[in-house]
């Protein structure tokens, strides 16, 4: 009977494990190389380059950037607190967005700080004001859309929840309705990103019990979001695509899902992430900062009670072997813009390894092509091409011919020789 009992216990444990999203440890050298890609960002202290997500990612990882971390947090505080003290009529372009303020609040929690005092109250008030404006834009009938996105909406709710700041049930209700009805969500990875961020916000609200009247809806919404994310898993393993997978895993790791082979789904996602890491897919600071917590079995929900004394490995800069002087290979990239008349099409020669942004710069130098960008936490994004500015609910989509949307931005994607890159103005 003893052996039978042990066997039944083992089978029960294995069944429970199938319900749990567990990401086994990854080779420490691979994790370290990923963290080393963030080190240069800690030296970029100008307002347009400061990125709270970089700090959060490191603090939730097994890696420590030594004194650079503390100085980076100090720079974040100077920048964001000054922006809150500036006159309300100052240039809106220089003021942090809703999502940036929310990430800054996550950075404070990652350092075991709660917002407080006059400056902290201004920060909370500003973020709540943003959410109220978004709630009004969505409207009583839910037929409208937020000025930003439901992703930033969810991120802002998460940030306030982590600091134990309650928002009105009606504000939470807008995000609940959107997730319950899959309302106004982008397709593909953007949908998975949005659902995962909403799920993380709901998980924080559930655990903190800040909106008890909505508790049943919140619990059901968490299950719905997880179910939809699992449905979005591709045969290759990613949820949506490889860049939306880290946030999806952050959510799926927060709690088991009875009756679902969650373990298998997460192992397949892990395998896809490792393959992409070895191929050098993760170069963007924002994406890396979302992945590092996963590799340390952490999520943004852990910022409810962060462990600021957990030992971490000091991150040393990567050693670069001296390269031999060689003549750089030149590649040809065809750039085309069908959204204007007459259609722009031109061949551009750039050194191998150049980014798409380098291609655009070269095309502009050659004449006959113009473009404009705006800085964001995920890198520069196109705001105009050939004088054509994006309108409301429009964006310039990057397409590799014949019809493959690029998953990376202009600063991260590196075209190969002979590729045709299309800049397509689309409405969402």
mmCIF file of N, CA and C in Angstrom, residues 1 4 14 87 120 193 240 270 311 321 353:
data_model
loop_
_atom_site.group_PDB
_atom_site.id
_atom_site.type_symbol
_atom_site.label_atom_id
_atom_site.label_comp_id
_atom_site.label_asym_id
_atom_site.label_seq_id
_atom_site.Cartn_x
_atom_site.Cartn_y
_atom_site.Cartn_z
ATOM 1 N N UNK A 1 0.833 -1.211 0.000
ATOM 2 C CA UNK A 1 0.000 0.000 0.000
ATOM 3 C C UNK A 1 0.859 1.248 0.000
ATOM 4 N N UNK A 4 1.956 1.891 -3.466
ATOM 5 C CA UNK A 4 0.823 2.366 -4.265
ATOM 6 C C UNK A 4 0.493 3.815 -3.925
ATOM 7 N N UNK A 14 2.502 14.911 -10.895
ATOM 8 C CA UNK A 14 2.757 15.128 -12.319
ATOM 9 C C UNK A 14 1.565 15.790 -12.985
ATOM 10 N N UNK A 87 5.113 73.241 -15.633
ATOM 11 C CA UNK A 87 3.792 73.826 -15.844
ATOM 12 C C UNK A 87 2.966 72.946 -16.765
ATOM 13 N N UNK A 120 4.834 62.201 -5.215
ATOM 14 C CA UNK A 120 4.169 60.925 -5.455
ATOM 15 C C UNK A 120 2.686 61.103 -5.708
ATOM 16 N N UNK A 193 -0.025 40.793 -26.556
ATOM 17 C CA UNK A 193 0.581 41.755 -25.623
ATOM 18 C C UNK A 193 -0.483 42.435 -24.772
ATOM 19 N N UNK A 240 1.372 34.162 -30.143
ATOM 20 C CA UNK A 240 1.315 35.294 -31.074
ATOM 21 C C UNK A 240 2.552 35.298 -31.944
ATOM 22 N N UNK A 270 9.151 28.079 -24.374
ATOM 23 C CA UNK A 270 10.538 28.217 -23.925
ATOM 24 C C UNK A 270 11.507 27.762 -25.016
ATOM 25 N N UNK A 311 19.970 37.803 -3.799
ATOM 26 C CA UNK A 311 21.299 37.914 -4.418
ATOM 27 C C UNK A 311 21.209 37.851 -5.934
ATOM 28 N N UNK A 321 36.295 40.797 -28.979
ATOM 29 C CA UNK A 321 37.577 40.423 -29.564
ATOM 30 C C UNK A 321 37.959 41.430 -30.639
ATOM 31 N N UNK A 353 24.623 44.234 -42.489
ATOM 32 C CA UNK A 353 24.412 44.415 -41.056
ATOM 33 C C UNK A 353 23.755 45.732 -40.699
#
